[in-house]
PDB file of C-alpha atoms in Angstrom:
ATOM      1  CA  UNK W   1       0.000   0.000   0.000  1.00 49.00           C
ATOM      2  CA  UNK W   2       2.852   2.384   0.782  1.00 51.00           C
ATOM      3  CA  UNK W   3       4.187   2.178  -2.791  1.00 83.00           C
ATOM      4  CA  UNK W   4       0.725   3.009  -4.162  1.00 83.00           C
ATOM      5  CA  UNK W   5       0.390   6.000  -1.860  1.00 86.00           C
ATOM      6  CA  UNK W   6       3.876   7.193  -2.795  1.00 87.00           C
ATOM      7  CA  UNK W   7       3.029   6.901  -6.494  1.00 88.00           C
ATOM      8  CA  UNK W   8      -0.189   8.884  -6.043  1.00 91.00           C
ATOM      9  CA  UNK W   9       1.629  11.553  -4.014  1.00 92.00           C
ATOM     10  CA  UNK W  10       4.210  11.756  -6.801  1.00 91.00           C
ATOM     11  CA  UNK W  11       1.434  12.301  -9.347  1.00 92.00           C
ATOM     12  CA  UNK W  12      -0.186  15.049  -7.291  1.00 93.00           C
ATOM     13  CA  UNK W  13       3.081  16.906  -6.727  1.00 93.00           C
ATOM     14  CA  UNK W  14       4.733  16.398 -10.139  1.00 93.00           C
ATOM     15  CA  UNK W  15       1.807  16.717 -12.546  1.00 96.00           C
ATOM     16  CA  UNK W  16       0.878  20.362 -12.833  1.00 95.00           C
ATOM     17  CA  UNK W  17      -2.837  21.010 -12.477  1.00 95.00           C
ATOM     18  CA  UNK W  18      -3.595  17.670 -10.788  1.00 95.00           C
ATOM     19  CA  UNK W  19      -6.825  17.821  -8.788  1.00 94.00           C
ATOM     20  CA  UNK W  20      -7.005  14.166  -7.814  1.00 95.00           C
ATOM     21  CA  UNK W  21      -5.642  10.742  -8.611  1.00 96.00           C
ATOM     22  CA  UNK W  22      -6.793   7.219  -7.829  1.00 95.00           C
ATOM     23  CA  UNK W  23      -5.769   3.620  -8.336  1.00 94.00           C
ATOM     24  CA  UNK W  24      -8.916   1.663  -9.166  1.00 95.00           C
ATOM     25  CA  UNK W  25      -9.841  -2.010  -9.418  1.00 93.00           C
ATOM     26  CA  UNK W  26     -12.151  -2.184 -12.436  1.00 91.00           C
ATOM     27  CA  UNK W  27     -13.442  -5.630 -11.578  1.00 90.00           C
ATOM     28  CA  UNK W  28     -15.088  -4.275  -8.421  1.00 93.00           C
ATOM     29  CA  UNK W  29     -15.187  -0.532  -9.118  1.00 91.00           C
ATOM     30  CA  UNK W  30     -13.442   0.168  -5.820  1.00 94.00           C
ATOM     31  CA  UNK W  31     -10.666   2.722  -5.421  1.00 93.00           C
ATOM     32  CA  UNK W  32      -7.676   1.048  -3.776  1.00 93.00           C
ATOM     33  CA  UNK W  33      -6.042   4.392  -3.050  1.00 92.00           C
ATOM     34  CA  UNK W  34      -6.991   8.021  -3.674  1.00 93.00           C
ATOM     35  CA  UNK W  35      -5.329  11.356  -3.191  1.00 92.00           C
ATOM     36  CA  UNK W  36      -6.872  14.761  -3.722  1.00 91.00           C
ATOM     37  CA  UNK W  37      -9.454  17.095  -2.281  1.00 77.00           C
ATOM     38  CA  UNK W  38     -12.511  14.880  -1.782  1.00 73.00           C
ATOM     39  CA  UNK W  39     -14.475  17.960  -0.674  1.00 75.00           C
ATOM     40  CA  UNK W  40     -14.243  19.315  -4.212  1.00 77.00           C
ATOM     41  CA  UNK W  41     -14.291  16.057  -6.153  1.00 83.00           C
ATOM     42  CA  UNK W  42     -15.334  12.645  -4.793  1.00 91.00           C
ATOM     43  CA  UNK W  43     -12.747  10.266  -6.229  1.00 93.00           C
ATOM     44  CA  UNK W  44     -14.561   7.178  -4.958  1.00 92.00           C
ATOM     45  CA  UNK W  45     -17.690   8.013  -6.946  1.00 93.00           C
ATOM     46  CA  UNK W  46     -15.550   8.891  -9.967  1.00 93.00           C
ATOM     47  CA  UNK W  47     -13.669   5.584  -9.642  1.00 92.00           C
ATOM     48  CA  UNK W  48     -16.898   3.594  -9.633  1.00 93.00           C
ATOM     49  CA  UNK W  49     -18.320   5.508 -12.592  1.00 94.00           C
ATOM     50  CA  UNK W  50     -15.175   5.283 -14.683  1.00 95.00           C
ATOM     51  CA  UNK W  51     -15.055   1.548 -14.092  1.00 95.00           C
ATOM     52  CA  UNK W  52     -18.077   1.363 -16.405  1.00 94.00           C
ATOM     53  CA  UNK W  53     -16.163   3.363 -19.040  1.00 95.00           C
ATOM     54  CA  UNK W  54     -13.211   0.953 -18.919  1.00 94.00           C
ATOM     55  CA  UNK W  55     -15.427  -2.123 -19.043  1.00 93.00           C
ATOM     56  CA  UNK W  56     -17.445  -0.737 -21.977  1.00 94.00           C
ATOM     57  CA  UNK W  57     -14.324   0.023 -23.987  1.00 94.00           C
ATOM     58  CA  UNK W  58     -12.864  -3.418 -23.317  1.00 92.00           C
ATOM     59  CA  UNK W  59     -16.138  -5.087 -24.386  1.00 94.00           C
ATOM     60  CA  UNK W  60     -16.228  -2.979 -27.550  1.00 95.00           C
ATOM     61  CA  UNK W  61     -12.633  -3.872 -28.415  1.00 94.00           C
ATOM     62  CA  UNK W  62     -13.462  -7.537 -27.893  1.00 93.00           C
ATOM     63  CA  UNK W  63     -16.591  -7.377 -30.079  1.00 96.00           C
ATOM     64  CA  UNK W  64     -14.655  -5.620 -32.829  1.00 96.00           C
ATOM     65  CA  UNK W  65     -11.785  -8.086 -32.391  1.00 95.00           C
ATOM     66  CA  UNK W  66      -9.341  -5.209 -32.068  1.00 94.00           C
ATOM     67  CA  UNK W  67      -5.772  -6.187 -31.296  1.00 92.00           C
ATOM     68  CA  UNK W  68      -3.631  -4.428 -28.733  1.00 90.00           C
ATOM     69  CA  UNK W  69      -4.356  -2.839 -25.401  1.00 89.00           C
ATOM     70  CA  UNK W  70      -5.720   0.470 -24.190  1.00 92.00           C
ATOM     71  CA  UNK W  71      -2.888   2.909 -23.522  1.00 93.00           C
ATOM     72  CA  UNK W  72      -5.088   5.582 -22.016  1.00 95.00           C
ATOM     73  CA  UNK W  73      -8.484   7.224 -22.375  1.00 97.00           C
ATOM     74  CA  UNK W  74      -9.118  10.937 -22.279  1.00 97.00           C
ATOM     75  CA  UNK W  75     -12.370  12.583 -21.287  1.00 97.00           C
ATOM     76  CA  UNK W  76     -12.352  16.315 -21.970  1.00 97.00           C
ATOM     77  CA  UNK W  77     -14.717  18.491 -19.967  1.00 96.00           C
ATOM     78  CA  UNK W  78     -15.118  22.250 -20.119  1.00 96.00           C
ATOM     79  CA  UNK W  79     -12.878  22.842 -17.106  1.00 95.00           C
ATOM     80  CA  UNK W  80     -11.126  19.492 -16.598  1.00 95.00           C
ATOM     81  CA  UNK W  81      -9.298  16.627 -18.247  1.00 97.00           C
ATOM     82  CA  UNK W  82      -9.891  13.093 -16.961  1.00 97.00           C
ATOM     83  CA  UNK W  83      -7.276  10.506 -17.921  1.00 97.00           C
ATOM     84  CA  UNK W  84      -7.827   6.788 -17.424  1.00 97.00           C
ATOM     85  CA  UNK W  85      -4.728   4.620 -17.819  1.00 96.00           C
ATOM     86  CA  UNK W  86      -4.996   0.829 -17.374  1.00 94.00           C
ATOM     87  CA  UNK W  87      -2.087  -0.628 -15.441  1.00 92.00           C
ATOM     88  CA  UNK W  88      -0.124  -3.026 -17.612  1.00 85.00           C
ATOM     89  CA  UNK W  89       1.900  -5.892 -16.268  1.00 69.00           C
ATOM     90  CA  UNK W  90       0.968  -8.996 -14.404  1.00 61.00           C
ATOM     91  CA  UNK W  91       0.678  -7.426 -10.949  1.00 61.00           C
ATOM     92  CA  UNK W  92      -1.556  -4.615 -12.182  1.00 61.00           C
ATOM     93  CA  UNK W  93      -4.066  -6.667 -14.132  1.00 79.00           C
ATOM     94  CA  UNK W  94      -7.576  -5.369 -13.522  1.00 88.00           C
ATOM     95  CA  UNK W  95      -6.417  -1.940 -12.300  1.00 93.00           C
ATOM     96  CA  UNK W  96      -6.344   1.539 -13.763  1.00 95.00           C
ATOM     97  CA  UNK W  97      -4.955   4.909 -12.778  1.00 95.00           C
ATOM     98  CA  UNK W  98      -7.403   7.786 -12.878  1.00 96.00           C
ATOM     99  CA  UNK W  99      -6.122  11.362 -13.006  1.00 97.00           C
ATOM    100  CA  UNK W 100      -8.184  14.556 -12.898  1.00 96.00           C
ATOM    101  CA  UNK W 101      -6.576  17.762 -14.143  1.00 96.00           C
ATOM    102  CA  UNK W 102      -7.571  21.412 -14.017  1.00 95.00           C
ATOM    103  CA  UNK W 103      -7.655  22.262 -17.708  1.00 95.00           C
ATOM    104  CA  UNK W 104      -6.410  25.850 -17.208  1.00 96.00           C
ATOM    105  CA  UNK W 105      -3.364  24.833 -15.154  1.00 96.00           C
ATOM    106  CA  UNK W 106      -2.250  21.650 -16.879  1.00 96.00           C
ATOM    107  CA  UNK W 107      -0.222  20.552 -19.859  1.00 96.00           C
ATOM    108  CA  UNK W 108      -2.071  17.533 -21.231  1.00 96.00           C
ATOM    109  CA  UNK W 109       0.849  16.038 -23.170  1.00 96.00           C
ATOM    110  CA  UNK W 110       3.193  16.313 -20.209  1.00 96.00           C
ATOM    111  CA  UNK W 111       0.563  14.920 -17.824  1.00 96.00           C
ATOM    112  CA  UNK W 112       0.018  11.880 -20.080  1.00 96.00           C
ATOM    113  CA  UNK W 113       3.765  11.323 -20.281  1.00 95.00           C
ATOM    114  CA  UNK W 114       4.220  11.528 -16.500  1.00 94.00           C
ATOM    115  CA  UNK W 115       1.217   9.286 -15.840  1.00 94.00           C
ATOM    116  CA  UNK W 116       2.626   6.692 -18.261  1.00 93.00           C
ATOM    117  CA  UNK W 117       5.958   6.796 -16.439  1.00 91.00           C
ATOM    118  CA  UNK W 118       4.236   6.459 -13.074  1.00 90.00           C
ATOM    119  CA  UNK W 119       2.207   3.482 -14.362  1.00 89.00           C
ATOM    120  CA  UNK W 120       5.363   1.778 -15.661  1.00 87.00           C
ATOM    121  CA  UNK W 121       7.069   2.137 -12.264  1.00 84.00           C
ATOM    122  CA  UNK W 122       4.036   1.206 -10.172  1.00 83.00           C
ATOM    123  CA  UNK W 123       4.355  -1.917  -8.040  1.00 75.00           C
ATOM    124  CA  UNK W 124       1.082  -3.297  -6.765  1.00 71.00           C
TER     125      UNK W 124
END
């Protein structure tokens, strides 16, 4: 658990504009770890809701017989970016990282790059 919390703290401090971040189990919809201001944005509700997004995309890829894996998904809102990044690797199967960014204060390309690096280094 400590490594997960360290990774989330790293995301919050090193990704400009980060509002919240979570590590989510998409088989259950439960957030394993969250970091951010839950007064402003309830990451547990967001984790559960975005589990449906991940499952739907995986089902669609299966039905279309698409090869490969999801690198990340981007949901663009008026004031925020929401990035969903499935955790690759054996120990992260069934998990995804969820990052919420303030659109005015963030650099989307840099945030995606840093989230990918964090995901690659994550030990669950």
